[in-house]
């Protein structure tokens, strides 16, 4: 009888330990890096460039969003690294990001939505568009009107979108608009 009571107590302890471990795991986020590619016309209207986004790191303060564009020949024409901490610091103050779990979900959402159709601008500048105070390079803006090349926009924060396009004249990707 004593052995049965000891066995029952041991089983109860093990069962409780296993259940508490399982509950703990369901509250954690399964970590999986974001790594996406998409082919779109950008530096040449007849050939496709490869856009790649990769989110690395396990903790929000260590996470980095690495964005690159390679032309049809495989040459890297654009690369920027955006720190997760910068994206978190420039977000809407009404969004509650006080918990690490919510910060990770937020950063993954930004990375997963990076290549949404709304961010590919075809063409970058419409012929009737006019440059304004958010146009850092008026000559590039006019060049894009004539070339009809496509643009891409991405966000750095709540009120900061970067618009980039290929400059045929300078043979590089440049910011042509920076606004809300």
Backbone as numpy.savetxt, mean C-alpha at the origin, in Angstrom:
# Nx Ny Nz CAx CAy CAz Cx Cy Cz
-9.45 -45.62 43.22 -10.28 -44.43 43.22 -9.41 -43.18 43.22
-8.32 -43.23 43.98 -7.41 -42.10 44.06 -6.78 -41.82 42.70
-6.43 -42.88 41.95 -5.84 -42.73 40.62 -6.83 -42.11 39.64
-8.08 -42.48 39.76 -9.10 -41.94 38.87 -9.26 -40.44 39.14
-9.28 -40.03 40.39 -9.40 -38.61 40.74 -8.18 -37.83 40.24
-6.99 -38.41 40.39 -5.77 -37.76 39.91 -5.78 -37.65 38.39
-6.22 -38.71 37.72 -6.31 -38.70 36.25 -7.33 -37.66 35.78
-8.48 -37.58 36.46 -9.50 -36.62 36.09 -8.99 -35.19 36.30
-8.30 -34.94 37.40 -7.75 -33.61 37.66 -6.70 -33.24 36.61
-5.85 -34.17 36.21 -4.82 -33.92 35.19 -5.48 -33.60 33.85
-6.50 -34.39 33.50 -7.21 -34.14 32.23 -7.87 -32.77 32.23
-8.45 -32.39 33.36 -9.11 -31.09 33.47 -8.10 -29.95 33.30
-6.94 -30.08 33.91 -5.89 -29.06 33.79 -5.42 -28.95 32.35
-5.18 -30.11 31.71 -4.73 -30.10 30.31 -5.79 -29.50 29.38
-7.03 -29.86 29.62 -8.12 -29.34 28.80 -8.24 -27.82 28.95
-8.13 -27.32 30.15 -8.18 -25.88 30.41 -7.01 -25.17 29.75
-5.83 -25.76 29.84 -4.64 -25.16 29.22 -4.78 -25.10 27.71
-5.28 -26.17 27.12 -5.45 -26.19 25.66 -6.49 -25.17 25.22
-7.59 -25.07 25.94 -8.64 -24.12 25.57 -8.17 -22.68 25.70
-7.43 -22.35 26.73 -6.96 -20.97 26.88 -5.94 -20.63 25.81
-5.15 -21.61 25.38 -4.19 -21.38 24.30 -4.93 -21.09 22.99
-5.98 -21.87 22.72 -6.75 -21.67 21.50 -7.45 -20.32 21.49
-7.96 -19.88 22.63 -8.61 -18.58 22.70 -7.60 -17.47 22.43
-6.42 -17.62 22.94 -5.37 -16.61 22.74 -5.03 -16.49 21.26
-4.94 -17.63 20.58 -4.57 -17.61 19.16 -5.65 -16.99 18.29
-6.91 -17.12 18.67 -7.97 -16.54 17.83 -7.98 -15.02 17.90
-7.36 -14.43 18.91 -7.30 -12.98 19.02 -6.10 -12.39 18.30
-5.20 -13.21 17.82 -4.01 -12.70 17.13 -4.28 -12.64 15.64
-3.54 -11.80 14.97 -3.68 -11.66 13.52 -2.74 -12.63 12.84
-3.25 -13.34 11.88 -2.37 -14.20 11.09 -1.55 -13.27 10.21
-0.23 -13.34 10.35 0.60 -12.42 9.59 0.95 -13.02 8.25
0.73 -12.24 7.22 1.08 -12.65 5.87 1.45 -11.37 5.12
2.65 -11.33 4.59 3.08 -10.13 3.86 2.20 -9.93 2.63
2.03 -8.68 2.26 1.31 -8.35 1.02 2.35 -8.23 -0.08
2.12 -8.91 -1.18 3.03 -8.88 -2.31 2.19 -9.01 -3.57
1.98 -7.90 -4.28 1.11 -7.91 -5.46 1.83 -7.30 -6.66
1.46 -7.77 -7.83 1.96 -7.22 -9.09 0.79 -7.03 -10.04
0.94 -6.02 -10.89 -0.07 -5.79 -11.92 0.64 -5.15 -13.12
0.19 -5.49 -14.31 0.76 -4.93 -15.53 -0.21 -3.91 -16.11
0.31 -2.69 -16.34 -0.51 -1.60 -16.88 0.35 -0.74 -17.80
-0.30 -0.09 -18.73 0.37 0.88 -19.59 0.68 2.12 -18.76
1.94 2.56 -18.80 2.34 3.71 -18.00 3.38 4.55 -18.73
4.57 4.02 -18.93 5.64 4.80 -19.57 5.57 4.72 -21.10
4.72 3.84 -21.60 4.56 3.64 -23.03 3.13 3.16 -23.24
2.41 3.79 -24.14 1.01 3.42 -24.34 0.84 2.07 -25.05
1.92 1.58 -25.69 1.83 0.33 -26.44 2.39 -0.88 -25.69
3.11 -0.63 -24.59 3.72 -1.73 -23.83 3.34 -1.60 -22.35
3.36 -2.73 -21.66 2.95 -2.74 -20.26 4.13 -2.65 -19.30
3.96 -1.85 -18.28 4.91 -1.75 -17.18 4.41 -2.65 -16.06
5.31 -3.08 -15.19 4.93 -3.91 -14.05 4.97 -3.09 -12.77
3.85 -2.99 -12.11 3.71 -2.31 -10.84 3.78 -3.38 -9.75
4.56 -3.12 -8.72 4.68 -4.09 -7.63 4.59 -3.36 -6.30
3.81 -3.93 -5.39 3.70 -3.40 -4.03 4.01 -4.55 -3.08
4.80 -4.24 -2.06 5.14 -5.24 -1.06 5.12 -4.59 0.32
4.41 -5.20 1.23 4.36 -4.74 2.62 5.15 -5.74 3.45
6.19 -5.27 4.11 7.02 -6.15 4.92 7.06 -5.65 6.35
7.43 -6.54 7.24 7.54 -6.21 8.66 6.42 -6.86 9.44
6.65 -7.05 10.72 5.65 -7.71 11.57 4.96 -6.76 12.53
5.62 -5.69 12.89 5.03 -4.71 13.81 4.82 -3.42 13.04
3.75 -2.69 13.33 3.44 -1.47 12.57 4.61 -0.50 12.45
5.35 -0.31 13.52 6.47 0.64 13.48 7.64 0.14 12.63
7.65 -1.15 12.31 8.71 -1.72 11.47 8.25 -1.93 10.02
6.96 -1.83 9.78 6.42 -2.15 8.45 6.81 -1.09 7.43
7.08 -1.57 6.22 7.45 -0.70 5.10 6.67 -1.14 3.87
6.11 -0.17 3.18 5.42 -0.40 1.93 6.40 -0.03 0.82
6.84 -1.03 0.05 7.80 -0.80 -1.02 7.06 -0.86 -2.35
7.10 0.24 -3.08 6.38 0.36 -4.35 7.39 0.57 -5.48
7.33 -0.29 -6.48 8.23 -0.16 -7.63 7.45 -0.29 -8.94
8.01 0.35 -9.96 7.49 0.20 -11.32 8.68 -0.17 -12.21
8.50 -1.20 -13.01 9.50 -1.60 -14.00 8.88 -1.47 -15.38
9.68 -0.94 -16.32 9.16 -0.79 -17.68 9.11 -2.15 -18.38
8.64 -2.17 -19.60 8.48 -3.42 -20.35 9.80 -4.15 -20.56
10.91 -3.42 -20.52 12.23 -4.04 -20.68 12.79 -4.56 -19.35
12.06 -4.36 -18.25 12.49 -4.83 -16.94 13.31 -3.84 -16.14
13.52 -2.65 -16.69 14.30 -1.63 -15.98 13.42 -0.94 -14.93
13.95 -0.81 -13.71 13.21 -0.11 -12.66 13.18 1.38 -12.97
11.95 1.92 -13.05 11.81 3.35 -13.37 11.26 4.14 -12.19
10.81 3.44 -11.15 10.30 4.14 -9.97 10.40 3.22 -8.77
10.80 3.80 -7.64 10.86 3.04 -6.40 10.69 4.02 -5.24
9.77 3.71 -4.37 9.60 4.49 -3.16 9.29 3.54 -2.01
9.80 3.88 -0.86 9.53 3.12 0.36 8.76 4.03 1.32
7.62 3.56 1.77 6.77 4.35 2.66 6.72 3.62 4.00
7.14 4.29 5.04 7.14 3.69 6.37 5.72 3.57 6.89
5.44 2.43 7.49 4.12 2.21 8.09 3.80 3.27 9.13
4.80 3.65 9.91 4.60 4.67 10.95 4.15 6.00 10.33
4.68 6.33 9.14 4.28 7.57 8.47 2.82 7.50 8.03
2.40 6.35 7.50 1.01 6.20 7.08 0.06 6.27 8.27
0.47 5.68 9.37 -0.37 5.70 10.58 -0.46 7.11 11.16
0.65 7.85 11.07 0.69 9.20 11.63 -0.07 10.22 10.82
-0.34 9.92 9.56 -1.01 10.87 8.68 -2.43 10.44 8.33
-3.05 9.70 9.22 -4.39 9.23 8.91 -5.46 10.08 9.58
-6.68 9.82 9.25 -7.82 10.52 9.82 -7.82 10.35 11.35
-7.84 11.44 12.09 -7.82 11.34 13.56 -9.06 10.65 14.14
-10.11 10.53 13.36 -11.32 9.86 13.83 -11.22 8.33 13.76
-10.19 7.82 13.09 -9.99 6.38 12.99 -9.20 5.94 14.22
-9.76 4.99 14.97 -9.10 4.52 16.19 -8.04 3.48 15.83
-6.80 3.89 15.93 -5.68 2.99 15.66 -4.81 2.82 16.92
-5.45 2.81 18.07 -4.69 2.72 19.32 -4.16 1.31 19.56
-4.79 0.30 18.98 -4.34 -1.09 19.17 -3.45 -1.52 17.99
-2.42 -2.27 18.30 -1.49 -2.75 17.28 -2.22 -3.56 16.22
-3.17 -4.38 16.64 -3.95 -5.21 15.71 -4.65 -4.33 14.66
-5.27 -3.24 15.11 -5.97 -2.33 14.19 -4.99 -1.62 13.26
-3.81 -1.31 13.75 -2.79 -0.66 12.93 -2.34 -1.59 11.81
-2.15 -2.86 12.14 -1.72 -3.84 11.12 -2.81 -4.02 10.08
-4.05 -4.14 10.52 -5.18 -4.28 9.58 -5.25 -3.05 8.67
-5.09 -1.86 9.24 -5.12 -0.62 8.48 -4.02 -0.62 7.40
-2.80 -0.96 7.78 -1.68 -0.96 6.82 -1.88 -2.01 5.73
-2.39 -3.17 6.11 -2.66 -4.20 5.10 -3.76 -3.77 4.14
-4.74 -3.05 4.65 -5.82 -2.56 3.80 -5.27 -1.56 2.77
-4.40 -0.66 3.22 -3.79 0.29 2.29 -3.02 -0.46 1.22
-2.22 -1.45 1.62 -1.42 -2.22 0.66 -2.31 -3.00 -0.30
-3.35 -3.64 0.22 -4.24 -4.43 -0.63 -5.03 -3.58 -1.61
-5.32 -2.33 -1.24 -6.10 -1.44 -2.11 -5.22 -0.55 -3.00
-3.92 -0.73 -2.91 -2.98 0.13 -3.62 -3.24 0.13 -5.13
-3.56 -1.01 -5.68 -3.77 -1.13 -7.13 -5.24 -1.12 -7.52
-6.06 -0.42 -6.76 -7.47 -0.31 -7.15 -7.56 0.48 -8.46
-8.58 0.22 -9.21 -8.75 0.86 -10.53 -8.74 2.38 -10.45
-9.23 2.93 -9.35 -9.28 4.39 -9.18 -7.90 5.03 -9.17
-6.88 4.26 -8.86 -5.52 4.82 -8.77 -4.80 4.87 -10.12
-5.32 4.18 -11.12 -4.73 4.22 -12.46 -5.49 5.26 -13.27
-4.79 6.30 -13.67 -5.41 7.44 -14.34 -5.08 7.39 -15.83
-6.11 7.23 -16.64 -5.94 7.07 -18.08 -6.75 8.11 -18.83
-6.14 9.13 -19.36 -4.74 9.54 -19.26 -4.48 10.27 -17.93
-3.21 10.56 -17.70 -2.83 11.25 -16.46 -3.49 12.63 -16.39
-3.47 13.34 -17.49 -4.04 14.70 -17.55 -4.94 14.78 -18.78
-6.15 15.25 -18.55 -7.08 15.43 -19.66 -6.71 16.72 -20.42
-6.95 16.77 -21.72 -6.59 17.95 -22.51 -7.19 19.26 -21.99
-8.37 19.19 -21.38 -9.02 20.42 -20.90 -8.60 20.79 -19.46
-7.83 19.92 -18.78 -7.40 20.21 -17.40 -6.45 21.40 -17.35
-6.52 22.12 -16.25 -5.65 23.28 -16.04 -4.79 23.05 -14.81
-3.52 23.40 -14.90 -2.62 23.29 -13.75 -3.06 24.28 -12.67
-2.89 23.89 -11.41 -3.24 24.79 -10.30 -2.13 24.78 -9.24
-2.43 25.25 -8.04 -1.41 25.38 -7.00 -0.87 24.03 -6.54
-1.52 22.93 -6.88 -1.06 21.59 -6.49 -0.19 20.93 -7.56
0.12 21.68 -8.60 0.94 21.18 -9.71 2.38 21.64 -9.50
3.27 20.72 -9.06 4.65 21.13 -8.78 5.49 21.40 -10.02
5.10 20.81 -11.16 5.88 20.94 -12.39 4.93 21.22 -13.55
4.77 22.50 -13.85 3.80 22.92 -14.89 4.21 22.43 -16.29
5.53 22.37 -16.55 6.00 21.88 -17.85 5.65 20.40 -18.03
5.84 19.60 -16.99 5.46 18.19 -17.06 3.96 18.06 -17.27
3.19 18.85 -16.60 1.74 18.82 -16.72 1.32 19.05 -18.18
1.93 20.05 -18.81 1.63 20.33 -20.22 2.13 19.20 -21.13
3.28 18.65 -20.80 3.82 17.51 -21.57 2.84 16.33 -21.53
2.28 16.07 -20.37 1.35 14.95 -20.21 0.05 15.18 -20.98
-0.38 16.42 -21.07 -1.56 16.74 -21.87 -1.35 16.34 -23.33
-0.14 16.60 -23.82 0.16 16.32 -25.22 0.44 14.84 -25.47
1.16 14.19 -24.56 1.55 12.80 -24.78 0.41 11.82 -24.55
-0.53 12.17 -23.66 -1.63 11.27 -23.35 -1.23 10.08 -22.51
0.00 10.11 -21.94 0.45 8.99 -21.11 -0.39 8.89 -19.84
-0.42 7.71 -19.29 -1.22 7.44 -18.11 -0.48 7.86 -16.84
-1.25 8.00 -15.78 -0.70 8.35 -14.49 -1.11 7.34 -13.44
-0.55 7.52 -12.27 -0.89 6.67 -11.14 -0.88 7.53 -9.89
-1.82 7.28 -8.99 -1.83 8.03 -7.73 -1.82 7.06 -6.56
-1.17 7.51 -5.50 -1.18 6.75 -4.26 -1.21 7.71 -3.10
-1.64 7.21 -1.98 -1.83 8.11 -0.84 -0.72 7.94 0.18
-0.35 9.06 0.76 0.62 9.08 1.86 -0.05 9.39 3.19
-1.30 9.76 3.14 -2.02 10.09 4.36 -3.40 10.60 4.03
-4.08 11.06 5.07 -5.47 11.51 4.95 -5.65 12.55 3.86
-4.77 13.53 3.81 -4.92 14.63 2.87 -3.73 14.76 1.92
-3.10 13.64 1.60 -1.90 13.71 0.78 -1.86 12.59 -0.25
-2.24 12.91 -1.48 -2.15 11.98 -2.59 -1.04 12.43 -3.53
-0.23 11.48 -3.96 0.86 11.73 -4.89 0.44 11.19 -6.26
0.53 12.03 -7.27 0.21 11.65 -8.65 1.51 11.61 -9.43
1.80 10.45 -10.03 3.05 10.31 -10.78 2.76 9.94 -12.22
3.72 10.27 -13.10 3.61 9.92 -14.51 5.02 9.91 -15.10
5.13 9.32 -16.26 6.39 9.22 -16.98 6.61 10.48 -17.81
7.77 11.08 -17.67 8.14 12.22 -18.50 9.00 11.69 -19.66
8.45 11.76 -20.87 9.23 11.33 -22.03 10.44 12.23 -22.23
10.26 13.51 -21.96 11.33 14.48 -22.15 12.52 14.18 -21.23
12.24 13.90 -19.94 13.31 13.66 -18.97 13.63 12.18 -18.76
12.82 11.30 -19.37 13.01 9.86 -19.28 13.04 9.35 -17.83
12.06 9.84 -17.06 11.93 9.36 -15.68 10.52 9.63 -15.18
10.18 8.95 -14.07 8.89 9.15 -13.43 8.99 10.37 -12.53
7.97 11.22 -12.61 7.96 12.45 -11.81 6.58 12.65 -11.19
6.57 13.43 -10.13 5.30 13.83 -9.52 4.73 14.97 -10.35
3.49 14.82 -10.80 2.88 15.91 -11.57 1.73 16.58 -10.82
1.31 15.98 -9.70 0.25 16.58 -8.91 0.38 16.05 -7.48
0.13 16.93 -6.50 0.26 16.54 -5.10 -0.84 17.24 -4.33
-1.83 16.47 -3.98 -3.02 17.12 -3.39 -3.78 16.18 -2.48
-4.81 16.68 -1.97 -5.77 16.08 -1.05 -6.34 14.75 -1.48
